[in-house]
XYZ file of C-alpha atoms in Angstrom:
774
model
C -28.844 -113.939 28.571
C -28.351 -110.210 29.072
C -26.164 -108.195 26.735
C -23.067 -106.781 28.434
C -23.440 -103.191 29.598
C -20.876 -100.923 27.970
C -19.485 -98.631 30.645
C -18.726 -95.011 29.945
C -15.032 -94.209 29.627
C -14.525 -91.375 32.127
C -10.747 -91.557 32.485
C -10.156 -88.253 30.702
C -12.433 -86.239 32.977
C -9.652 -85.559 35.558
C -7.284 -84.077 32.914
C -10.151 -81.889 31.642
C -10.838 -80.723 35.200
C -7.104 -80.053 35.657
C -6.999 -77.968 32.466
C -10.066 -75.999 33.526
C -8.696 -75.393 37.044
C -5.320 -74.263 35.716
C -7.020 -71.967 33.203
C -9.162 -70.309 35.883
C -6.175 -69.904 38.186
C -4.062 -68.449 35.396
C -6.564 -65.953 33.978
C -7.752 -64.703 37.378
C -4.232 -64.552 38.824
C -1.926 -64.028 35.813
C 1.109 -63.446 38.035
C 0.924 -67.100 39.061
C 0.877 -68.456 35.487
C 4.580 -69.232 35.159
C 4.634 -70.650 38.671
C 1.779 -72.980 37.711
C 3.666 -73.929 34.558
C 6.715 -74.806 36.655
C 4.568 -76.815 39.062
C 3.053 -78.678 36.102
C 6.498 -79.457 34.703
C 7.624 -80.711 38.100
C 4.467 -82.798 38.282
C 5.325 -84.370 34.923
C 8.782 -85.360 36.159
C 7.551 -86.747 39.482
C 4.607 -88.577 37.929
C 6.783 -90.036 35.175
C 9.317 -91.221 37.757
C 6.596 -92.898 39.814
C 5.144 -94.388 36.626
C 8.445 -96.002 35.648
C 9.197 -97.131 39.188
C 5.862 -98.845 39.675
C 5.931 -100.321 36.184
C 9.104 -102.228 37.123
C 7.407 -103.799 40.132
C 4.138 -104.790 38.530
C 2.683 -105.385 35.130
C 0.064 -102.704 35.824
C 1.109 -99.279 34.665
C -0.585 -96.674 36.902
C 0.508 -93.053 36.872
C -0.023 -92.217 33.217
C -3.107 -90.192 34.097
C -1.108 -88.072 36.557
C 1.480 -87.365 33.855
C -1.260 -86.246 31.472
C -2.924 -84.032 34.131
C 0.386 -82.327 34.884
C 1.083 -81.871 31.170
C -2.223 -80.147 30.440
C -1.818 -77.896 33.495
C 1.629 -76.879 32.289
C 0.418 -76.309 28.714
C -2.492 -74.123 29.801
C -0.303 -72.088 32.161
C 2.323 -71.524 29.459
C -0.444 -70.324 27.126
C -1.552 -67.777 29.744
C 1.999 -66.640 30.460
C 2.825 -66.079 26.800
C -0.313 -63.988 26.241
C 0.096 -61.697 29.257
C 2.791 -59.233 28.039
C 0.628 -57.992 25.154
C -2.457 -57.833 27.387
C -0.532 -55.831 29.996
C 0.686 -53.389 27.322
C -2.895 -52.894 26.141
C -4.169 -52.363 29.703
C -1.796 -49.407 30.105
C -4.160 -47.387 27.887
C -6.906 -47.607 30.504
C -8.982 -44.419 30.726
C -7.331 -42.752 27.716
C -8.582 -41.785 24.288
C -6.791 -43.964 21.762
C -6.630 -44.664 18.054
C -6.763 -48.334 17.165
C -6.301 -50.313 13.985
C -7.822 -53.762 14.455
C -9.232 -56.787 12.693
C -12.744 -57.906 13.557
C -12.714 -61.392 15.096
C -16.386 -62.052 15.868
C -19.891 -61.392 14.668
C -21.512 -58.107 15.692
C -24.653 -57.650 17.758
C -26.655 -54.730 19.077
C -26.251 -54.256 22.843
C -28.794 -52.831 25.264
C -27.004 -49.500 25.005
C -27.760 -49.382 21.255
C -24.131 -49.785 20.230
C -22.903 -52.417 17.802
C -20.540 -54.670 19.760
C -17.909 -57.060 18.419
C -14.550 -58.593 19.347
C -11.398 -57.572 17.543
C -7.666 -58.197 17.529
C -5.601 -55.027 17.589
C -2.931 -54.429 14.992
C -1.868 -51.074 16.390
C -2.863 -48.859 19.331
C -1.708 -45.466 20.562
C -2.617 -41.790 20.893
C -4.809 -40.363 18.113
C -2.707 -40.169 14.969
C 0.125 -42.342 16.326
C -0.922 -46.005 16.774
C 1.996 -48.334 17.481
C 2.064 -52.072 16.667
C 0.434 -54.279 19.315
C -1.612 -57.472 19.097
C -4.184 -57.923 21.866
C -7.863 -58.898 22.131
C -10.383 -56.077 22.638
C -14.153 -55.585 22.779
C -15.478 -52.661 20.730
C -18.737 -50.719 20.757
C -19.497 -48.508 17.739
C -22.495 -46.729 16.267
C -24.624 -49.257 14.338
C -23.430 -49.606 10.742
C -22.796 -52.262 8.124
C -19.389 -53.645 7.222
C -18.080 -54.676 10.645
C -17.803 -58.319 9.604
C -15.271 -60.909 10.649
C -12.000 -60.333 8.830
C -12.629 -56.635 8.163
C -9.882 -54.200 9.146
C -11.271 -51.213 11.054
C -10.000 -47.898 12.367
C -11.303 -46.654 15.705
C -10.974 -43.651 17.973
C -12.496 -43.883 21.426
C -12.061 -44.254 25.155
C -10.361 -47.456 26.317
C -11.298 -49.122 29.603
C -9.164 -51.958 31.015
C -11.108 -55.102 31.871
C -11.071 -57.099 35.080
C -8.984 -60.242 35.457
C -10.599 -63.236 33.792
C -12.216 -61.382 30.887
C -11.242 -62.457 27.371
C -10.744 -58.892 26.138
C -7.869 -56.851 27.515
C -9.718 -53.591 26.763
C -13.258 -52.418 26.136
C -13.310 -49.528 23.656
C -16.229 -47.103 23.418
C -15.651 -45.741 19.947
C -16.691 -42.208 19.048
C -15.350 -42.430 15.500
C -15.054 -45.634 13.500
C -14.630 -46.717 9.920
C -14.113 -49.886 7.935
C -10.650 -49.525 6.427
C -10.670 -52.807 4.497
C -13.900 -54.801 4.143
C -13.909 -58.527 4.762
C -12.700 -60.407 1.698
C -12.427 -63.959 0.446
C -14.707 -66.545 1.996
C -15.421 -64.237 4.937
C -16.529 -61.456 2.611
C -18.724 -63.822 0.612
C -20.257 -65.202 3.811
C -20.947 -61.677 5.085
C -22.653 -60.715 1.813
C -24.867 -63.807 1.952
C -25.800 -63.137 5.583
C -26.685 -59.514 4.830
C -28.832 -60.498 1.841
C -30.596 -63.124 3.945
C -31.308 -60.661 6.762
C -32.794 -58.165 4.309
C -34.922 -60.898 2.746
C -36.091 -62.264 6.114
C -37.016 -58.890 7.578
C -39.388 -58.241 4.680
C -41.546 -61.069 6.039
C -44.224 -60.338 8.675
C -43.767 -60.592 12.422
C -43.613 -62.686 14.491
C -40.775 -64.676 13.082
C -39.170 -62.288 10.591
C -36.538 -60.840 12.922
C -35.976 -64.201 14.598
C -35.299 -66.163 11.404
C -31.709 -64.891 10.817
C -30.890 -65.744 14.421
C -32.178 -69.287 14.045
C -30.484 -69.905 10.711
C -27.140 -68.090 10.913
C -26.954 -66.747 14.472
C -27.415 -63.072 13.514
C -29.650 -61.470 16.177
C -29.470 -57.845 15.049
C -33.070 -57.946 13.797
C -34.495 -59.502 16.994
C -36.528 -56.935 18.930
C -35.637 -56.230 22.550
C -39.026 -57.495 23.718
C -38.713 -60.809 21.872
C -35.149 -61.177 23.088
C -36.369 -60.822 26.689
C -39.138 -63.362 26.039
C -36.642 -65.828 24.538
C -34.488 -65.508 27.627
C -37.434 -65.879 30.022
C -38.725 -68.954 28.172
C -35.294 -70.613 28.020
C -35.160 -70.478 24.202
C -32.383 -67.916 23.760
C -29.888 -70.703 22.977
C -31.698 -71.191 19.650
C -30.530 -67.789 18.372
C -26.941 -68.321 19.468
C -24.795 -70.503 17.259
C -24.513 -73.327 19.751
C -23.744 -77.017 19.602
C -27.457 -77.562 18.972
C -27.336 -75.580 15.715
C -24.213 -77.419 14.620
C -25.781 -80.750 15.547
C -28.884 -79.902 13.493
C -26.702 -79.226 10.437
C -24.673 -82.387 11.011
C -27.802 -84.476 11.566
C -29.465 -83.144 8.422
C -26.400 -83.935 6.302
C -26.083 -87.383 7.912
C -29.678 -88.120 7.025
C -29.357 -86.811 3.457
C -26.192 -88.820 2.717
C -27.737 -91.924 4.274
C -30.836 -91.395 2.127
C -28.573 -91.416 -0.907
C -26.996 -94.710 0.219
C -23.737 -93.354 1.624
C -21.865 -95.395 4.216
C -20.837 -94.338 7.698
C -17.433 -92.959 6.713
C -18.857 -90.968 3.789
C -21.552 -89.548 6.050
C -18.950 -88.410 8.572
C -16.705 -86.834 5.915
C -19.539 -84.970 4.185
C -20.976 -83.860 7.549
C -17.546 -82.581 8.591
C -17.276 -80.534 5.397
C -20.809 -79.209 5.879
C -20.036 -78.276 9.479
C -16.879 -76.429 8.399
C -18.858 -74.509 5.794
C -21.561 -73.673 8.347
C -18.952 -72.347 10.786
C -17.516 -70.080 8.083
C -20.971 -68.863 7.071
C -22.085 -67.913 10.572
C -18.661 -66.391 11.460
C -15.869 -68.574 12.855
C -15.473 -66.681 16.118
C -14.265 -68.576 19.211
C -17.772 -69.348 20.504
C -18.816 -70.780 17.136
C -15.645 -72.832 16.777
C -16.235 -74.118 20.297
C -19.792 -75.109 19.376
C -18.564 -76.786 16.210
C -15.939 -78.745 18.096
C -18.498 -79.907 20.633
C -20.829 -81.018 17.842
C -17.846 -82.821 16.313
C -17.709 -84.992 19.420
C -20.825 -86.780 18.289
C -19.464 -87.186 14.760
C -16.207 -88.693 15.946
C -17.867 -91.153 18.318
C -20.160 -92.301 15.517
C -17.199 -92.680 13.151
C -15.379 -94.780 15.747
C -18.504 -96.785 16.428
C -18.026 -96.125 20.153
C -20.745 -93.889 21.598
C -19.459 -94.819 25.063
C -16.270 -92.877 24.242
C -18.216 -89.619 23.962
C -17.202 -88.372 27.418
C -13.535 -88.989 26.655
C -13.667 -87.235 23.307
C -15.554 -84.328 24.878
C -12.811 -84.052 27.508
C -10.105 -84.002 24.827
C -11.980 -81.266 22.948
C -12.291 -79.168 26.111
C -8.576 -79.596 26.863
C -7.569 -78.564 23.344
C -9.806 -75.487 23.407
C -8.491 -74.356 26.805
C -4.859 -74.775 25.755
C -5.569 -72.615 22.695
C -7.564 -69.973 24.634
C -7.460 -70.321 28.446
C -9.716 -67.263 28.921
C -12.667 -69.295 27.655
C -12.636 -71.129 31.006
C -14.131 -68.055 32.684
C -16.907 -67.509 30.132
C -20.453 -68.749 30.760
C -20.765 -69.863 27.140
C -17.905 -72.360 27.365
C -19.133 -73.771 30.665
C -22.680 -74.118 29.332
C -21.480 -75.707 26.096
C -19.384 -78.340 27.859
C -22.047 -78.973 30.500
C -24.847 -79.333 27.946
C -22.764 -81.670 25.769
C -21.838 -83.739 28.802
C -25.474 -83.908 29.898
C -26.570 -85.149 26.481
C -23.829 -87.806 26.470
C -24.039 -89.028 30.067
C -27.412 -88.073 31.532
C -29.971 -87.932 28.709
C -29.733 -91.623 27.590
C -30.407 -93.207 31.023
C -33.021 -90.554 31.735
C -34.807 -91.328 28.444
C -34.639 -95.037 29.205
C -36.174 -94.490 32.612
C -38.928 -92.184 31.309
C -39.744 -94.691 28.541
C -41.280 -96.889 31.224
C -44.133 -94.430 31.688
C -44.405 -92.788 28.232
C -43.700 -93.554 24.570
C -40.001 -93.696 23.720
C -39.993 -90.719 21.289
C -41.710 -88.544 23.914
C -39.328 -89.828 26.599
C -36.358 -88.764 24.474
C -37.968 -85.377 23.724
C -38.376 -84.778 27.470
C -35.016 -86.222 28.540
C -32.859 -84.040 26.270
C -34.012 -80.582 27.503
C -34.441 -81.890 31.059
C -30.876 -83.202 31.194
C -29.498 -79.956 29.746
C -31.612 -77.855 32.127
C -30.518 -79.822 35.205
C -26.826 -79.521 34.406
C -26.839 -75.957 33.027
C -29.134 -74.479 35.693
C -26.446 -74.101 38.403
C -24.051 -72.498 35.896
C -26.715 -70.022 34.784
C -27.376 -69.143 38.430
C -23.713 -68.155 38.816
C -23.988 -65.408 36.191
C -27.670 -64.534 35.664
C -30.402 -63.463 38.071
C -33.201 -65.118 36.106
C -33.982 -68.847 36.069
C -36.582 -70.034 33.579
C -39.252 -72.321 35.035
C -40.917 -72.938 31.687
C -37.719 -73.703 29.772
C -38.249 -77.434 29.483
C -41.869 -77.104 28.331
C -40.985 -74.303 25.901
C -38.115 -76.328 24.442
C -40.349 -79.381 23.949
C -42.949 -77.244 22.131
C -40.318 -75.469 20.016
C -38.227 -78.586 19.341
C -40.023 -79.707 16.141
C -39.736 -76.238 14.589
C -36.099 -75.460 15.456
C -34.365 -77.846 13.016
C -36.802 -76.961 10.215
C -36.204 -73.219 10.631
C -32.440 -73.735 10.892
C -32.035 -76.009 7.873
C -34.462 -74.261 5.503
C -33.255 -70.826 6.632
C -29.672 -71.896 6.014
C -30.613 -73.083 2.521
C -32.328 -69.731 1.900
C -29.106 -67.977 2.901
C -27.027 -70.158 0.569
C -29.528 -69.596 -2.265
C -28.977 -65.824 -2.242
C -27.566 -65.822 -5.830
C -30.941 -67.208 -7.004
C -33.475 -64.680 -5.595
C -36.716 -66.538 -6.482
C -35.479 -69.727 -4.824
C -34.135 -67.783 -1.829
C -37.485 -66.001 -1.407
C -39.360 -69.309 -1.509
C -37.067 -70.934 1.051
C -37.140 -67.893 3.362
C -40.949 -67.861 3.252
C -40.965 -71.598 4.041
C -38.640 -71.060 7.016
C -40.774 -68.194 8.304
C -43.572 -70.447 9.606
C -41.409 -72.486 12.039
C -39.644 -69.263 13.078
C -43.028 -67.693 13.832
C -43.952 -70.826 15.792
C -40.848 -70.426 17.972
C -41.426 -66.688 18.460
C -45.037 -67.316 19.473
C -43.932 -70.078 21.840
C -41.453 -67.688 23.465
C -43.940 -64.837 23.941
C -46.712 -67.153 25.158
C -44.636 -69.080 27.697
C -42.873 -65.919 28.905
C -46.262 -64.440 29.855
C -47.221 -67.432 32.008
C -47.390 -66.784 35.761
C -44.023 -67.478 37.406
C -42.393 -68.161 34.032
C -39.087 -67.266 35.615
C -37.775 -66.876 39.122
C -35.342 -64.128 40.054
C -32.401 -65.200 42.227
C -29.333 -63.122 43.095
C -26.516 -64.326 40.868
C -23.714 -66.027 42.751
C -22.469 -69.163 44.446
C -25.384 -69.347 46.897
C -27.992 -69.454 44.133
C -25.862 -71.908 42.124
C -25.693 -74.275 45.097
C -29.452 -74.028 45.604
C -30.169 -74.784 41.944
C -27.603 -77.620 42.004
C -29.397 -79.150 44.998
C -32.734 -78.983 43.177
C -31.193 -80.471 40.014
C -29.616 -83.320 41.971
C -32.924 -84.083 43.697
C -34.803 -84.165 40.386
C -32.169 -86.416 38.804
C -32.259 -88.777 41.774
C -36.058 -89.041 41.658
C -36.261 -89.473 37.880
C -33.368 -91.908 37.469
C -33.969 -93.920 40.674
C -30.512 -95.565 40.694
C -30.352 -99.074 42.139
C -27.713 -100.456 44.500
C -26.122 -103.899 44.373
C -25.843 -104.673 48.092
C -28.360 -104.463 50.937
C -26.558 -101.516 52.544
C -26.292 -99.704 49.210
C -29.990 -100.274 48.535
C -30.934 -98.800 51.920
C -28.690 -95.775 51.426
C -30.050 -95.053 47.964
C -33.626 -95.458 49.207
C -32.876 -92.945 51.964
C -31.314 -90.502 49.484
C -34.278 -90.843 47.092
C -36.714 -90.261 49.950
C -34.812 -87.184 51.104
C -34.702 -85.891 47.491
C -38.435 -86.379 47.076
C -39.139 -84.650 50.399
C -36.894 -81.735 49.422
C -38.742 -81.304 46.124
C -42.122 -81.440 47.883
C -41.054 -78.693 50.285
C -39.632 -76.549 47.472
C -42.777 -77.046 45.365
C -44.908 -76.008 48.318
C -42.825 -72.885 48.848
C -42.875 -72.166 45.123
C -46.642 -72.638 44.990
C -47.069 -70.252 47.902
C -44.855 -67.714 46.148
C -46.847 -68.182 42.941
C -50.083 -67.448 44.784
C -48.558 -64.421 46.490
C -47.226 -63.118 43.170
C -50.510 -63.916 41.389
C -53.987 -63.759 42.917
C -52.692 -62.486 46.268
C -49.981 -60.239 44.848
C -51.399 -57.050 46.324
C -52.112 -58.583 49.738
C -48.520 -57.960 50.814
C -48.841 -54.209 50.229
C -50.900 -51.718 52.286
C -53.812 -50.089 50.514
C -52.816 -46.513 51.252
C -49.315 -46.348 49.808
C -48.607 -43.425 47.503
C -44.841 -43.719 46.879
C -42.925 -46.892 46.090
C -39.253 -47.583 45.486
C -38.984 -50.917 43.670
C -36.074 -53.201 44.429
C -34.659 -53.555 40.913
C -31.008 -53.945 41.801
C -28.549 -51.230 40.854
C -31.016 -48.837 39.270
C -34.043 -46.608 39.751
C -37.731 -47.511 39.448
C -40.046 -45.400 41.598
C -43.826 -45.154 41.587
C -46.140 -42.297 42.520
C -49.840 -43.060 42.993
C -52.674 -40.588 43.496
C -56.122 -42.119 43.382
C -56.187 -44.431 40.367
C -53.435 -42.559 38.506
C -49.847 -43.862 38.543
C -46.527 -42.345 37.501
C -43.354 -44.399 37.076
C -39.990 -42.659 37.361
C -37.403 -44.754 35.465
C -37.631 -48.480 34.826
C -34.473 -49.984 36.334
C -32.041 -52.270 34.497
C -34.169 -55.430 34.146
C -37.730 -55.865 32.785
C -38.339 -58.975 34.925
C -37.522 -57.172 38.173
C -39.723 -54.215 37.280
C -42.579 -56.459 36.204
C -42.400 -58.352 39.501
C -42.641 -55.095 41.449
C -45.573 -53.836 39.386
C -47.451 -57.114 39.833
C -46.860 -57.098 43.577
C -48.503 -53.653 43.739
C -51.333 -54.459 41.331
C -50.143 -51.934 38.733
C -51.029 -52.798 35.136
C -51.175 -49.316 33.577
C -48.859 -46.300 33.729
C -50.396 -42.870 33.187
C -47.065 -41.028 33.175
C -43.612 -42.522 32.561
C -40.688 -40.251 33.418
C -37.343 -41.321 31.955
C -34.869 -39.099 33.758
C -32.004 -40.025 31.415
C -30.964 -42.919 29.204
C -28.418 -44.915 31.188
C -29.189 -48.637 31.235
C -29.875 -48.708 34.981
C -32.714 -46.238 34.382
C -34.250 -47.452 31.112
C -33.251 -51.145 30.823
C -36.635 -52.387 32.055
C -38.762 -50.251 29.734
C -39.980 -53.221 27.707
C -41.919 -54.379 30.799
C -44.307 -51.415 30.433
C -44.253 -50.912 26.674
C -47.820 -50.654 25.392
C -49.125 -49.788 28.862
C -48.033 -46.138 28.996
C -50.138 -43.068 28.163
C -47.516 -40.304 28.321
C -43.708 -40.178 28.478
C -41.732 -37.279 29.928
C -38.055 -37.727 29.096
C -34.637 -36.168 29.403
C -32.486 -35.168 26.424
C -31.525 -38.165 24.254
C -27.834 -38.474 23.524
C -27.513 -41.366 21.056
C -29.455 -43.094 18.335
C -30.435 -45.875 20.733
C -32.193 -43.314 22.929
C -34.284 -42.111 19.999
C -35.101 -45.694 19.030
C -36.365 -46.417 22.542
C -38.595 -43.337 22.437
C -39.860 -44.283 18.974
C -40.804 -47.755 20.238
C -42.811 -46.189 23.083
C -44.531 -43.845 20.655
C -45.326 -46.718 18.291
C -46.938 -48.495 21.259
C -49.290 -45.538 21.823
C -47.453 -43.204 24.228
C -47.288 -39.421 23.818
C -43.722 -38.106 24.081
C -42.650 -34.819 25.691
C -39.088 -33.652 26.282
C -38.873 -32.321 29.827
C -37.545 -28.913 30.799
C -37.731 -26.765 33.906
C -41.091 -25.028 34.333
C -43.310 -27.780 32.963
C -46.080 -28.928 35.270
C -49.141 -31.123 35.260
C -51.473 -33.299 37.278
C -51.593 -36.950 38.330
C -54.950 -37.817 39.854
C -55.282 -35.300 42.665
C -51.542 -34.605 42.826
C -49.502 -32.033 40.916
C -46.012 -32.385 39.512
C -43.340 -29.876 38.409
C -40.173 -30.301 36.371
C -37.289 -28.484 38.086
C -34.400 -29.592 35.851
C -32.920 -29.521 33.197
C -33.178 -25.910 32.071
C -34.598 -25.359 28.605
C -32.004 -25.353 25.792
C -29.123 -25.317 28.278
C -25.784 -26.397 26.793
C -23.970 -26.417 30.134
C -24.665 -30.114 30.791
C -24.567 -32.806 28.141
C -27.234 -35.550 27.947
C -26.715 -38.031 30.746
C -26.516 -37.895 34.520
C -26.216 -34.124 34.876
C -29.155 -33.487 32.536
C -31.404 -35.895 34.464
C -35.027 -34.874 34.797
C -35.679 -33.636 38.348
C -39.346 -33.605 39.302
C -41.371 -33.084 42.468
C -44.900 -34.224 43.438
C -47.330 -32.847 45.995
C -50.993 -33.155 47.017
C -53.635 -35.758 46.251
C -52.487 -38.019 49.089
C -48.868 -37.920 47.899
C -46.307 -36.645 50.429
C -44.299 -33.711 49.109
C -41.457 -35.541 47.353
C -38.408 -34.692 45.247
C -36.730 -37.047 42.774
C -33.167 -36.038 41.872
C -32.291 -38.535 39.131
C -28.513 -38.933 38.854
C -27.449 -35.294 39.292
C -23.903 -34.716 40.508
C -22.893 -31.949 42.911
C -22.386 -29.230 40.281
C -25.912 -29.275 38.766
C -27.297 -29.834 42.293
C -25.804 -26.491 43.332
C -27.303 -24.780 40.293
C -30.655 -26.439 40.980
C -30.577 -25.163 44.570
C -30.020 -21.606 43.282
C -32.616 -21.591 40.504
C -35.503 -23.834 41.585
C -36.696 -22.130 44.783
C -36.586 -25.418 46.674
C -38.410 -25.920 49.978
C -38.521 -28.650 52.627
C -39.860 -32.003 51.423
C -41.231 -35.055 53.189
C -39.319 -37.447 50.893
C -36.242 -37.092 48.717
C -34.891 -39.686 46.298
C -31.139 -39.188 46.787
C -29.274 -38.517 43.549
C -27.232 -41.166 41.718
C -27.995 -44.077 44.062
C -26.160 -42.354 46.899
C -22.842 -41.653 45.193
C -20.281 -39.491 47.016
C -20.724 -36.634 44.525
C -23.462 -34.707 46.377
C -24.016 -31.046 47.357
C -24.651 -30.756 51.103
C -26.273 -27.355 50.581
C -29.134 -28.797 48.543
C -29.954 -31.465 51.129
C -29.806 -28.838 53.887
C -32.519 -26.888 52.037
C -34.641 -29.979 51.374
C -34.447 -31.325 54.983
C -36.501 -34.388 54.030
C -38.137 -36.582 56.667
C -37.139 -39.675 54.628
C -34.264 -40.159 52.156
C -34.527 -43.022 49.639
C -31.352 -44.638 48.327
C -32.115 -46.857 45.318
C -29.147 -49.202 44.911
C -28.328 -52.853 44.330
C -27.010 -55.151 47.046
C -23.198 -55.490 46.961
C -22.943 -53.321 43.840
C -19.525 -52.619 42.339
C -19.777 -48.863 42.980
C -20.131 -49.040 46.751
C -23.474 -47.176 46.582
C -24.770 -45.716 48.778
C -21.481 -44.194 49.943
C -20.897 -43.249 53.558
C -20.632 -39.582 52.594
C -24.118 -39.664 51.058
C -25.611 -41.518 54.024
C -24.138 -38.928 56.388
C -25.991 -36.180 54.485
C -29.296 -37.766 55.453
C -28.468 -38.232 59.108
C -26.992 -34.722 59.337
C -30.343 -33.281 58.198
C -32.461 -35.556 60.376
C -33.708 -37.748 57.517
C -34.738 -41.361 58.023
C -32.569 -43.543 55.759
C -34.395 -45.988 53.446
C -32.326 -48.335 51.247
C -33.541 -50.794 48.630
C -30.266 -52.745 48.814
C -30.874 -53.732 52.439
C -34.634 -53.236 52.887
C -35.999 -54.379 49.513
C -39.153 -52.712 48.209
C -40.030 -49.516 50.076
C -43.559 -48.081 50.332
C -44.539 -44.709 51.763
C -47.886 -43.028 52.405
C -49.629 -40.446 54.506
C -51.880 -41.512 57.364
C -53.477 -38.966 59.742
C -51.083 -36.338 58.452
C -47.979 -38.398 59.303
C -45.577 -40.124 56.924
C -45.870 -43.918 57.043
C -43.154 -46.322 55.842
C -43.372 -50.040 54.965
C -40.296 -52.040 53.938
C -39.990 -55.551 52.550
C -37.135 -56.339 54.950
C -37.386 -54.903 58.478
C -34.678 -52.339 59.256
């Protein structure tokens, strides 16, 4: 006799979907919030009326779900409407220099621009010296310093930029002057002191693993190097350094096990685990993302306490509804979507998937495979909406790292708590270092595998493609069975179509892997000498003369640059020219770190710029600050620096102090690279640099409208390269810039529409090859 199958209770999924839909509608169209609230209230009345009317006719009582859906929609909309006046007042300071008094509301992390970024809640905002009371959420970037901990009151002066609809912060503030007015106190101050002591203790340990350990234990990633951070993202392990539901679950599971070991009952285990989870949230900073993760981990605790694992989906839905009513702007954040999706996958998809896999492998291994596979299948489409990179080694990397993650988290957390007893804290930190090093090594090793990640343009199209692949994999792995003959035939047809789809996609992927690997250079002509890589909205251009290669800027993304270099068979850079230090020109530098002989760079403007140069020097590169008049050789070609002028104070570091360089000879067509110069320095360059006609010009600033027609009239290039990203927010290249090329008889070449562009000289004539035909 078979045991009855306990069905999942999915009745609360529609109200959760209603809350999410209302939140998205409200935050992206705030003007409609009160209208949505009114519609929700009307829905409550109508649904309640239908509920009562039908209840009189029959013993069944349908309609309660509709009442609940309308209620949550109304509650979410009211929450949006009540928050908008303060957000609108804050947005009025867009583009102005302001003084702000605020309270830090999140942990701080180092961004790619070198700033320390954190969320805060304003207390006052206004012109410098006259802040007026206002409470609104903001995102702040300051120079790296200690003391910006949750609960600290800070004073800021900087430029405020209003955010787009849907973003949690009403303003982004680039602070030029900041100070901690009142340090964090109470439990927040104690937690901050313990975290700081733990970070200092961990970073004294050797790499790999030292910088990663604070991220694994308490979610502080400030000590994680940029290279390791990129590897963690490529290998699908970056969730381990964010305080996610997984971290909270590890803490809860460890406490459950310890209390059970001591003979505690189910209720005692739940109570102690709840207290431990609350303490963990305070220690790692109770910002919204951490509270969200803690709530999601609490779903498992509550279902265990109730003795009803089948109720997990319902409890998860209630948690999501409560979070969205409290903060509707979370609905538009990738973190919330990934957290809910991953929790739902572990509740609904992982158990049947593990049961199915257990038929062909041991049960523990089946569970180890099912958990990351379920999370990957459900989270993949969401990631594709926001990120261009999809990890193909994520599942394997997570299986390899899985045994080490809980050990590093638990022992590292104990080391943090043991800070008042230094010998014990040192011993625990050293013990946690080994699993942290294991995870770091796993990340770097898997990230270097061929085709470790695939680059897809972020958006709905990529999300739909990934969703199709996920659905096909789930259908093949789970092999659902029908109950009737027609249902069996339909499911067999769907499974067959899913398997065929995966075979086709694997064949295409294998072909791409071969083309990107052993046959990478077969798609490029042998006699190219100039290349404009398609790296999105950014610059990455190559000059090749003989066996010598120069790279001018590195684009915004290491993965995109690395893909371009591999496709051209480039594994060493003789000369790296960093025209200036904007992210779209230096963001991909980690892809070539350790493979560069010499660096020619523009004037650094911030500490992050100097740190980037120091990392290149530590990896063996020779650094030289560029100025007009410098010259040198690259293979058989020669290069000259035309801008910026030595010791000139007319243009500050940045776009207008970009390094301008030209190349000629050695098989390289005479070419000019204008960085991101605007019209004013272009005019000065035209007067001082004795320019001449060129075969190729890299148009300044991705083809912005701020160009000097006089310079391009002098250059009269045969080909004009516009390095820009498809559908970028700036509208680059602008029509005005494109007209400059056509007015001077130049052939227009665009990476946004033509992909990678290659140029060379054959029989004295300029040859052009593009990835996408014009």
